[in-house]
XYZ file of C-alpha atoms in Angstrom:
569
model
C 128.322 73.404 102.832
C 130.321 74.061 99.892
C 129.318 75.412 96.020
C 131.019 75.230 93.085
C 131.205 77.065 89.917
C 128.868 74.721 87.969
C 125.984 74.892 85.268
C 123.651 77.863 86.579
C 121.068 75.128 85.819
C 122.106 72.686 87.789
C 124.293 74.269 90.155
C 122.780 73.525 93.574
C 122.624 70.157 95.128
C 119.516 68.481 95.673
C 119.642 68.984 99.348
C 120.631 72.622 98.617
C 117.405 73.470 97.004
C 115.293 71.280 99.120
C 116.559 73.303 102.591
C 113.949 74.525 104.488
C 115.840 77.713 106.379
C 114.310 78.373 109.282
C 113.983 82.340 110.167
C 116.403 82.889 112.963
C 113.778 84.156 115.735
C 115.679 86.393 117.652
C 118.130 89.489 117.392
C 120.873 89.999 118.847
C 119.882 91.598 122.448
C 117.553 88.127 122.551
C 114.205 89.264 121.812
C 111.932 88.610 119.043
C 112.300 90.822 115.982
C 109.935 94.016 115.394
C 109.226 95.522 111.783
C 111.955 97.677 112.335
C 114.494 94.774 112.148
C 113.135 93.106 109.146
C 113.290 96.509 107.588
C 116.862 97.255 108.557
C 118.133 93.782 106.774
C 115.649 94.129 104.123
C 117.354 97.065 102.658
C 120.844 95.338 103.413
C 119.621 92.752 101.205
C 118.249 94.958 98.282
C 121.157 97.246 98.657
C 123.544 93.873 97.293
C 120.668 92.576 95.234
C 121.078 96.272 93.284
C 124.340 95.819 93.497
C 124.806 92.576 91.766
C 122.424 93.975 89.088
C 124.443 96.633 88.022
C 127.682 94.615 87.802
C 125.566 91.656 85.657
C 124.103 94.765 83.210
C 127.237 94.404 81.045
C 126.640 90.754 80.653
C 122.937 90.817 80.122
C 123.358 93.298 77.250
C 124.927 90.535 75.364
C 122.336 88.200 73.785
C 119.120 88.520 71.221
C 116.182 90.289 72.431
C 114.582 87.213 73.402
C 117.403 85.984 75.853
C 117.836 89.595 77.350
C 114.441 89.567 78.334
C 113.421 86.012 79.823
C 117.251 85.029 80.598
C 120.332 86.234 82.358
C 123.293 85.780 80.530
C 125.666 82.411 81.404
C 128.528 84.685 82.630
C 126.114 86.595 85.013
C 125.049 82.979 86.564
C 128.758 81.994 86.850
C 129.409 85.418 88.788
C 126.536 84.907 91.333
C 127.243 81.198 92.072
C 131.113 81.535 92.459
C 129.899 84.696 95.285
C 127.568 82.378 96.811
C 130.154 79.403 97.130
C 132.456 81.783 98.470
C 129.786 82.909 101.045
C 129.029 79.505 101.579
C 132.773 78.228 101.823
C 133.171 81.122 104.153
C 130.265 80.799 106.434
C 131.616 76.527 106.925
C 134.774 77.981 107.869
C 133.253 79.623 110.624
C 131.426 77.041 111.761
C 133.228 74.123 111.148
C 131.823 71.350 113.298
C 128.458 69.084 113.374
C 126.290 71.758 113.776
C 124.643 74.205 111.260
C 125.361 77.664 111.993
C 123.447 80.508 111.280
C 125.479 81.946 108.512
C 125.726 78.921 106.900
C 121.604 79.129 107.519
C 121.954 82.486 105.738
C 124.644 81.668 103.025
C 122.272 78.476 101.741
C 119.011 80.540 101.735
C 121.043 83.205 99.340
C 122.098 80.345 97.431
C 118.191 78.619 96.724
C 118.079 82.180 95.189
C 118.351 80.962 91.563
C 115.193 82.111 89.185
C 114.969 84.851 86.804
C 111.871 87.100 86.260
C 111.341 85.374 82.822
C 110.806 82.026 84.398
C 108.357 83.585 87.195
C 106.483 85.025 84.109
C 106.692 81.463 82.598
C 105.467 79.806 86.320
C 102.527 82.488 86.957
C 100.725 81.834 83.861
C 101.436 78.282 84.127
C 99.599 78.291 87.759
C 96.484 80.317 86.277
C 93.956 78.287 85.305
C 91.618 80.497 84.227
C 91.558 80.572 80.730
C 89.240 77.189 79.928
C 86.693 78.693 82.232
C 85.842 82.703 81.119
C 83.469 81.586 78.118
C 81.620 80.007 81.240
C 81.831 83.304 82.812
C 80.111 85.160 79.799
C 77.502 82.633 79.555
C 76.759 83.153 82.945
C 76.532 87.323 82.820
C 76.890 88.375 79.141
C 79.117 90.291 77.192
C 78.730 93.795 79.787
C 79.170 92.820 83.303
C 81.657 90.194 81.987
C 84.021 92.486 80.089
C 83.518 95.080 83.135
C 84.565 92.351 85.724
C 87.562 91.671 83.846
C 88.522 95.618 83.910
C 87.998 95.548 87.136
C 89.143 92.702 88.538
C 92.000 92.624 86.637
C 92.789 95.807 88.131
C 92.532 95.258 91.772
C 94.354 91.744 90.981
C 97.434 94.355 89.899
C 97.282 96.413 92.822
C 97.010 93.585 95.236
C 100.215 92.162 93.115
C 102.619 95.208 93.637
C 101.263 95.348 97.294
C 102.729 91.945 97.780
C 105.991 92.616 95.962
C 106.239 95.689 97.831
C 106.343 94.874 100.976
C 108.404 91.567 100.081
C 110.933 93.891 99.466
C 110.670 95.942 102.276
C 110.961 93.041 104.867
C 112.632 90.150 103.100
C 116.553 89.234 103.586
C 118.770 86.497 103.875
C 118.874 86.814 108.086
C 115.140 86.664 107.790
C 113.817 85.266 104.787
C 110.282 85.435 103.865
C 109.363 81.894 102.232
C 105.539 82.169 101.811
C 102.272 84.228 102.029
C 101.960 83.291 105.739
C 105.631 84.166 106.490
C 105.260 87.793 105.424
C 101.717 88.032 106.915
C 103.360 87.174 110.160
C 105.794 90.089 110.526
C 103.111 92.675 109.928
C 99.832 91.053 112.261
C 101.819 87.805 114.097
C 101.276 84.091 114.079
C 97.508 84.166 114.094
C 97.688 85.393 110.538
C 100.515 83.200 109.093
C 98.382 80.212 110.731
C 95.210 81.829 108.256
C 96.803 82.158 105.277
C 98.562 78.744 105.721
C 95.350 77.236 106.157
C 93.447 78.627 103.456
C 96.552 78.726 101.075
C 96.428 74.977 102.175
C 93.086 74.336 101.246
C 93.017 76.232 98.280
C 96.033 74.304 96.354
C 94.789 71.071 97.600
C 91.544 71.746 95.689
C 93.031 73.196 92.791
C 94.812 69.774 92.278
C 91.203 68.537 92.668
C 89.545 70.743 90.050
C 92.534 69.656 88.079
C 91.802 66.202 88.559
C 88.217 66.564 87.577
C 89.125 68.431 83.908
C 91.620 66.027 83.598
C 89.543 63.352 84.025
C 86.189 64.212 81.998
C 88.878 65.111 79.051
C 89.530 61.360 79.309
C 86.072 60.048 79.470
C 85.713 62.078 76.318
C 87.904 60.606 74.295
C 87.456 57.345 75.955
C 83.609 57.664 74.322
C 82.486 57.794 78.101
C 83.172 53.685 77.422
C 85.520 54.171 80.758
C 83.906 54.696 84.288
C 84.392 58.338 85.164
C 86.011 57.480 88.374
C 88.687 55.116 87.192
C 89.993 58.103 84.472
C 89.982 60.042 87.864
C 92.102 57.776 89.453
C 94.206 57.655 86.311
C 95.019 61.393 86.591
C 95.685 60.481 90.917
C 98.721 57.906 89.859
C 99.937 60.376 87.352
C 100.364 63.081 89.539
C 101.670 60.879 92.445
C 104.849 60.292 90.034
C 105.337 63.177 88.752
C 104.962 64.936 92.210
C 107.947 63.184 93.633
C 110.188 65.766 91.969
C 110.652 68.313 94.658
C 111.808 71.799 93.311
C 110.160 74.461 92.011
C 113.309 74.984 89.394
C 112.791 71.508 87.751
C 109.352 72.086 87.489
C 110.563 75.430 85.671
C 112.244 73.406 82.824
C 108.558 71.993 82.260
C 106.288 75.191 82.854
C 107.232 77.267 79.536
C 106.286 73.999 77.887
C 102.733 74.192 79.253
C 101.763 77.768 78.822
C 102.715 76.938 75.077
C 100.736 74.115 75.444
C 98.134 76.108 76.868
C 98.272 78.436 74.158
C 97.476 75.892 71.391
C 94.751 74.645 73.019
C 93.252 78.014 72.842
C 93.761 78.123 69.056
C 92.786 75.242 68.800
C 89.072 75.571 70.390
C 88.699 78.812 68.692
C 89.395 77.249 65.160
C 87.372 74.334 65.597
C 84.106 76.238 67.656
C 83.612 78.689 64.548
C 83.450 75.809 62.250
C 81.427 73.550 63.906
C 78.234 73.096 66.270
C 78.612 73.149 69.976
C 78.502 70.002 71.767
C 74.833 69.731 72.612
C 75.641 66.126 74.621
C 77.845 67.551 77.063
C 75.740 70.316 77.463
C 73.254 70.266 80.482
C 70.258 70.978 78.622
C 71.190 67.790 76.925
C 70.315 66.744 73.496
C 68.502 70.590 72.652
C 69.309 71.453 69.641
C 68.247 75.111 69.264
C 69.869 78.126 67.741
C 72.887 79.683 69.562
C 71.874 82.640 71.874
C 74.259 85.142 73.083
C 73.263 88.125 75.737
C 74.386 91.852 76.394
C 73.245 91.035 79.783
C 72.346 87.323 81.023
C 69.303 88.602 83.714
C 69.359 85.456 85.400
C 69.447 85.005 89.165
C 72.269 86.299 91.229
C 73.496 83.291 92.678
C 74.553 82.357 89.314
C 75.955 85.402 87.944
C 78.158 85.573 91.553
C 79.291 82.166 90.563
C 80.187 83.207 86.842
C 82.091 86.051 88.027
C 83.689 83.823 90.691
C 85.507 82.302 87.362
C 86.835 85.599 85.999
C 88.623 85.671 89.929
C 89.899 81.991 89.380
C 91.633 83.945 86.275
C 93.595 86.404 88.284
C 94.040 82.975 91.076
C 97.935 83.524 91.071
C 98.688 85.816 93.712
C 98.316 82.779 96.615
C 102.222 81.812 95.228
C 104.108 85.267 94.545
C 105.854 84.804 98.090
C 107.206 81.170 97.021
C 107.921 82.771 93.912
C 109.554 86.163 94.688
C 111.790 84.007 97.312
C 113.090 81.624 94.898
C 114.592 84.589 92.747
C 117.764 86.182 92.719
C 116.628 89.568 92.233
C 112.814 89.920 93.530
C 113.042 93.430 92.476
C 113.087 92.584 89.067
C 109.522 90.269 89.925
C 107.021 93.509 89.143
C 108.270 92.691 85.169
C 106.755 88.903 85.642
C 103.464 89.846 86.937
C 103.142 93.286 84.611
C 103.677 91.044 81.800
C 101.850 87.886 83.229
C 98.557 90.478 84.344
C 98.482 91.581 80.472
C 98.668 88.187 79.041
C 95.581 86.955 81.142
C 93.679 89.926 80.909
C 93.961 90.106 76.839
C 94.101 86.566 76.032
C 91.754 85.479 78.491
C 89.350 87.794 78.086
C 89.528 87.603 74.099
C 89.098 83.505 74.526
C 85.767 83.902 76.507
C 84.548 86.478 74.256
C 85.014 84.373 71.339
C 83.759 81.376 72.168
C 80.828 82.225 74.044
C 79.860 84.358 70.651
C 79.833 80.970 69.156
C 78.112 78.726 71.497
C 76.185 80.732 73.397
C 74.097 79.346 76.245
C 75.728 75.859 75.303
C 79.572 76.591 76.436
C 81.157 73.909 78.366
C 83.387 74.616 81.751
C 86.351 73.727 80.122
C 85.368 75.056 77.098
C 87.712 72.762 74.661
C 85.513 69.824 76.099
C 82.550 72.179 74.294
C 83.921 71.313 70.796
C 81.456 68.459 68.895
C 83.691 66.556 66.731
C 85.390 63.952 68.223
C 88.958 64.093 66.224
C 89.262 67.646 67.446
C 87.583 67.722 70.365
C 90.681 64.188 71.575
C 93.542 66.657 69.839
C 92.703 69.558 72.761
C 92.093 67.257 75.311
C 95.587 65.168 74.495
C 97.533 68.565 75.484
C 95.230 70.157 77.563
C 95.468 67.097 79.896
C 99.331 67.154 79.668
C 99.872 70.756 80.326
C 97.008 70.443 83.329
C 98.905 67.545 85.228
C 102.434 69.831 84.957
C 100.413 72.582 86.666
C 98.578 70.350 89.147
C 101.864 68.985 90.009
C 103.104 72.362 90.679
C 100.453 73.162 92.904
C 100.599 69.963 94.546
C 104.773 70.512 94.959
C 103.862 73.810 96.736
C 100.810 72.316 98.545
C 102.849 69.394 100.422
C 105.734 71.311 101.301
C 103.723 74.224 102.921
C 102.017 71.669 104.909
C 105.107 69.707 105.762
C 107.175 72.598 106.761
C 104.750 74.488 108.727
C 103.100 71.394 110.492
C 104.875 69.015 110.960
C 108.468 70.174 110.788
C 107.727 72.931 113.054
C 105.109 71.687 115.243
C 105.684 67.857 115.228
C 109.548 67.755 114.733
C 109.617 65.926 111.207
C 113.128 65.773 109.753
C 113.742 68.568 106.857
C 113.602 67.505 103.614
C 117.327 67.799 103.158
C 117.671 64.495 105.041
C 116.982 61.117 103.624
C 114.347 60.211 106.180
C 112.640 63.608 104.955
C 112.876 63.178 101.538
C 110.513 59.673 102.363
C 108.175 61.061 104.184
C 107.801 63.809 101.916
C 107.147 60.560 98.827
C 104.630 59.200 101.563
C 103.051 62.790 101.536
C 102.059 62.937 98.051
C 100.713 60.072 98.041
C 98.391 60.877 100.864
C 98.065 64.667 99.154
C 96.949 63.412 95.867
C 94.509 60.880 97.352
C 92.715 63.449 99.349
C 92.720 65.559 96.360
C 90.825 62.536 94.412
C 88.460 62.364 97.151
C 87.879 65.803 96.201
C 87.496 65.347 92.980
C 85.169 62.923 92.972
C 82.504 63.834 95.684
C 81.906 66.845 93.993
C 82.171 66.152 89.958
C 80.909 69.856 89.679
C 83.180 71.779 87.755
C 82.351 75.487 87.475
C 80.495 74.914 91.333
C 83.383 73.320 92.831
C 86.312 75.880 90.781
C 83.687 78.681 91.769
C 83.591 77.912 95.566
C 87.720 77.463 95.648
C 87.870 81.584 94.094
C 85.098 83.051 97.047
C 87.250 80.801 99.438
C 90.965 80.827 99.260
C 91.389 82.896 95.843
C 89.627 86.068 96.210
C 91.404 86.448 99.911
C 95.318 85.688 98.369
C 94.868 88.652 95.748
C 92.056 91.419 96.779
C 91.178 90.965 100.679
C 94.539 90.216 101.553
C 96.749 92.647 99.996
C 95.313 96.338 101.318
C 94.701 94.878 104.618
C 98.371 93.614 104.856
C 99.809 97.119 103.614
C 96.855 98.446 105.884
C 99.328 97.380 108.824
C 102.638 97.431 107.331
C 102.179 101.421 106.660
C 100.210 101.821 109.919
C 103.149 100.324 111.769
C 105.595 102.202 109.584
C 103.985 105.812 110.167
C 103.687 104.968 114.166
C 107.591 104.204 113.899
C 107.894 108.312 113.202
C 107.362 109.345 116.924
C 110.429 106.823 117.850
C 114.194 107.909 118.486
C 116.680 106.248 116.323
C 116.777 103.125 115.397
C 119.675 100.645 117.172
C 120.016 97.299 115.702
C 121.359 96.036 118.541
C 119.170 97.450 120.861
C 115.609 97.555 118.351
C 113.302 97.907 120.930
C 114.908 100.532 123.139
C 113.965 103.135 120.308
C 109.989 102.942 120.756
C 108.410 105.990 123.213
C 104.912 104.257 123.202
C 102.932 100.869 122.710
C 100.098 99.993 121.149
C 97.990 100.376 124.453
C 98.804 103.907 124.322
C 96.282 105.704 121.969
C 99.218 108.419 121.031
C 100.986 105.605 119.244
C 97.208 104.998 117.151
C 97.144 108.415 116.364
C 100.306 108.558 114.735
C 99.699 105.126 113.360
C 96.237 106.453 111.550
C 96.354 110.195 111.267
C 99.215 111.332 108.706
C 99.664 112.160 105.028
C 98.584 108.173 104.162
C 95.081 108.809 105.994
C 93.267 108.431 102.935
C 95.239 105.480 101.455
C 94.419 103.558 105.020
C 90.852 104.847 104.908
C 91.264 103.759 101.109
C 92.728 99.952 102.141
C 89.913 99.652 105.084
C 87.460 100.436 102.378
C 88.720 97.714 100.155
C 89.545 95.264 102.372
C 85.841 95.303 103.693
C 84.450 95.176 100.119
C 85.909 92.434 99.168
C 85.171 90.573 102.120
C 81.601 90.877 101.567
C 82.067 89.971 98.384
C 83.435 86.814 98.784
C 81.458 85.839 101.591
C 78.440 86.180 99.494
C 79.798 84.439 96.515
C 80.868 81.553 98.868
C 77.361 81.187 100.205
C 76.409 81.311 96.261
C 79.050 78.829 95.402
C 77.682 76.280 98.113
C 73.816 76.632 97.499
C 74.851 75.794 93.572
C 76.080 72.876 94.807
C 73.205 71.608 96.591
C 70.741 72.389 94.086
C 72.837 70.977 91.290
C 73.024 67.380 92.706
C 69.174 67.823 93.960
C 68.849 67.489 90.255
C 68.142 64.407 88.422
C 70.584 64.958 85.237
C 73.212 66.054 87.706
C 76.376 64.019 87.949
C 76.930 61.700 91.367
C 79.963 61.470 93.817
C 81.877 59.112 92.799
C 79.740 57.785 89.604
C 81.248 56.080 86.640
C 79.314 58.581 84.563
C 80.696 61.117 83.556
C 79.499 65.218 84.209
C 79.599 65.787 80.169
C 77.767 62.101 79.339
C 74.059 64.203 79.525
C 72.396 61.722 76.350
C-alpha cells in the first residue's frame, strides 16, 4: 500500500476508503486485550492526534472565518497525507510480500482518517430527520409539555453525545480502532453487547430508509394529484435509492450532505411562508374534509398513548447519536468532534423547535406528519416536496450506505467469510446488497403506510437506546472498570494482565469498582439508564397499539394500497 501527495479530496483510493480493518484481537503476550490496553494506545493515538493539531494551527489561521471554521486549510491536508504515505510506504516495506501485515492494517486505518469537524456538523444534521415531524409533536401535547420535552430531551441527547465522544477517545487508536457503536460497546461489556447494538442499530437504519421511503413517496402522490398508485411512487423512491446507494463512502456522500441540510433549510422557509398565508390542507388531514377553525392547546389532554407517541417525535429529532462512532472514526482529529455535535445539538434544538412552534400555531389540530405535505395550495405545496424529496433520498442513502456495510462487515465478513469490500468480488456483493437492503426497506414502507406510528415506533425502539439508555450505562462500566483498575500494580503492556490483584468474582474488586469519589455519578448513570428504559418500553408498547388501532379504522390507509395516507376526500 502506497499514498501519494494528492488532492486532500480525493486522495485515497477507492479500495483505501472502502477497507474494512479488522481490530487485531490479541496483544502481544497472546491474550485478548483488557480496557487497560485500549487505554494505553488510546492516549498514544490522541497524544499524535494533538500533536498534528498544533503543527496544522499555523495553517488553519490562514483563511476567512468561514473556511477556519468548517475547513482545514489545503497545506494542513497535504501535511497529513504525505505522513500517512510515509507510514504507509513504511509499514509495505516491512512487510513486503502477499500478505497484509498488521502495520500496514494500522497505517491504512490512519489513512481512512480524512473528515473535518465541519463536515461531521454538515453529516449529523443531514442524518436528523426530525424537523418535518415536531409540529406533529405539538399537535399531539401542546405548546407546554412540548417545549419542556425539547429542554429536556435535548439535554440528555447532549450528555449522552459527550459520553460517546468521551470514551471514543479514551479507547480508540489505530492498533485498535473503534469503527461503530457496537465496536466500542464491546470493549467495555463484550460481544453480547456489540451483537445488541448491531442489531438494533441494524434495524433502526433499515427503517429509517423506510420512513424515508414513505415521505418520499406521499410527496409524490401529492404532486402527482394522487392520479399515481401510492405504491408505484414507493417503488419509484426504491430504484432511486438502489442507484444512488452504490456509491460506497461516507466522504462522497459528504460532497452531497451540506447540499441537503441547505436544502432542508428552505423547505422550512418555505412551509412557514406559505402556512401563515394560507389554509391548512383539510384533504390530507385525517379528519378529512372538516373545515373548522384552527385550534391550538397549552396542553393537548388527550390520552397517553398518543402524547407518548408525539413525544416519541421530538426523540426522532435528537435520532443522531446511533452514527457518532462511524462518524468520530472517519475523522482525523475526533477530538475536535464535541464542536460538530455542540453546534449540530443547537441547530436542532432552536430551529426545530421554532419550526414546530410555528406551524402548529397555524394549523392547529390539522398539521400533517411531514408538515410541508400540510400546505393547501398545490404550486407551493409541489415546490417543498421537489426538494424535500431530493434532500430525503441523499439522507436515506446515507443511512442505507451505513446500514449495508454494518451488516456486511459484522455478518457476513466476520461470521460467513465474505470477501472485504476492497476486493472486486466484494464490491459486487456489496451492489447485490443494496438491492436486497432497499427492497426490504420498501416492504417496510409499504405494510405500514403510517407515518408518525411507524417514525414513532423506530425512536422507542432503536433511537431512544443509541442516545439516552445507552450512553450512562456504557460510561456506567467504562468508569466502574476504570476505578476497579486503582487497586492494580502497574500497568505492563506487554504483560497487561499480570497487573490485576483481583477478578470480578472477588467482591473486593466490586467494591472498588462502585464505592469511590464517582459513587454518585454511577448511582446517577444507574438512575438514568433505568429511566429511560422504562420509558421507551412504554412508548414502544404505545407506538405498536397506534398501529393496530389506526388500520382497525376505516379511513386508515392499507399495506400496500395505491391510495395514498394524505388522499382522505
Amino acid at each position: 500500500m502506497t499514498a501519494a501527495v494528492r488532492n486532500p479530496q480525493t486522495y485515497l483510493s477507492e479500495k483505501e476508503q472502502d477497507a474494512y480493518v479488522p481490530e487485531n484481537c490479541h496483544v502481544p503476550d497472546g491474550t485478548t486485550p483488557n480496557l487497560e490496553t485500549y487505554m494505553h494506545y488510546a492516549k498514544i493515538q490522541r497524544d499524535r492526534e494533538a500533536l498534528s493539531a498544533k503543527n496544522d494551527v499555523e495553517g488553519s489561521r490562514s483563511g476567512g472565518l468561514i473556511s477556519r471554521i468548517f475547513n482545514r486549510s489545503q497545506e494542513s491536508d497535504r501535511r497529513s497525507v504525505a505522513s500517512d504515505g510515509k507510514n504507509v510506504a513504511h509499514s509495505s516495506e516491512e512487510g513486503s510480500g502477499a500478505l497484509v501485515t498488521a502495520g500496514e492494517y494500522r497505517a491504512a486505518s490512519g489513512a481512512l482518517r480524512t473528515a473535518t469537524w465541519g463536515s461531521m456538523f454538515y453529516l449529523i444534521t443531514t442524518d436528523i430527520l426530525g424537523p418535518y415531524s415536531t409540529p406533529w409533536a405539538f399537535q399531539q401535547v401542546g405548546y407546554g409539555p412540548g417545549v419542556a420535552c425539547f429542554f429536556v430531551f435535548g439535554i440528555l441527547a447532549a450528555y449522552g453525545g459527550f459520553l460517546l465522544w468521551w470514551m471514543f477517545l479514551k479507547l480508540d487508536s489505530e492498533m485498535y480502532p473503534v469503527r461503530s457503536f457496537g465496536d466500542l460497546g464491546q470493549r467495555i461489556y463484550g460481544r453480547w453487547f456489540k451483537y445488541l447494538c448491531n442489531i438494533l442499530q441494524s434495524l433502526q437504519l433499515v427503517f429509517n430508509v423506510a420512513i424515508i421511503i414513505l415521505q418520499n413517496g406521499q410527496g409524490l402522490s401529492q404532486m402527482a394529484k394522487f392520479k399515481l398508485c401510492f405504491s408505484v411512487c414507493n417503488v419509484v423512491w426504491t430504484l432511486a435509492g438502489m442507484v444512488l446507494g452504490q456509491i460506497r463512502t461516507l466522504q462522497k456522500f459528504g460532497k452531497v450532505a451540506n447540499l441537503s441540510i441547505w436544502l432542508n433549510i428552505i423547505v422550512l422557509i418555505m412551509t412557514m411562508a406559505f402556512v401563515a398565508n394560507s389554509p391548512p390542507n383539510y384533504t390530507a388531514s385525517p379528519s378529512g374534509q372538516d373545515t373548522g377553525p384552527v385550534v391550538t392547546l397549552a396542553i393537548n389532554l388527550q390520552p397517553f398513548q398518543d402524547q407518548l407517541n408525539g413525544i416519541m417525535q421530538i426523540v426522532f429529532s435528537f435520532g443522531g447519536s446511533m452514527i457518532f462512532i462511524e462518524f468520530m472514526a472517519e475523522m482525523r482529529r475526533p477530538m475536535d468532534f464535541w464542536k460538530a455535535m455542540a453546534y449540530a445539538q443547537i441547530f436542532i434544538f432552536i430551529v426545530y423547535m421554532f419550526f414546530g412552534l410555528f406551524v402548529y400555531t397555524y394549523q392547529g389540530q390539522y398539521v400533517i406528519n411531514p408538515a410541508n405535505q400540510g400546505i393547501s395550495a398545490y404550486g407551493l405545496q409541489t415546490a417543498t416536496n421537489a426538494i424535500s424529496l431530493t434532500a430525503g433520498i441523499i439522507a436515506a442513502a446515507m443511512l442505507g450506505n451505513i446500514g449495508i456495510k454494518v451488516i456486511y462487515n459484522n455478518v457476513f465478513v466476520e461470521m460467513f467469510g465474505f470477501p472485504q469490500l476492497t476486493v472486486t468480488l466484494g464490491k459486487y456483493y456489496f451492489a447485490i446488497s443494496v438491492i436486497v437492503y432497499w427492497s426490504i426497506a420498501f416492504v417496510i414502507g409499504s405494510a405500514i403506510p403510517l407515518f408518525s406510528d411507524l417514525s414513532s415506533l423506530v425512536a422507542a425502539v432503536c433511537i431512544f437506546q443509541f442516545t439516552y439508555t445507552f450512553p450512562p450505562f456504557m460510561i456506567l462500566g467504562y468508569c466502574m472498570q476504570l476505578d476497579a483498575t486503582k487497586g492494580d500494580g502497574e500497568f505492563d503492556i506487554n504483560n497487561p494482565h499480570a497487573h490485576r490483584v483481583d477478578t470480578w468474582r472477588d467482591l473486593s474488586r466490586w467494591k472498588r469498582a462502585f464505592f469511590t469519589k464517582s459513587t454518585f455519578f454511577h448511582v446517577w448513570n444507574i438512575l438514568l439508564t433505568l429511566a429511560c428504559l422504562s420509558c421507551a418500553i412504554l412508548s414502544a408498547y404505545s407506538a405498536v397499539i397506534s398501529i393496530v388501532s389506526s388500520f382497525d379504522t376505516s379511513h386508515s390507509a392499507t399495506s400496500f394500497s395505491c391510495k395514498s395516507p394524505l388522499d382522505n376526500s
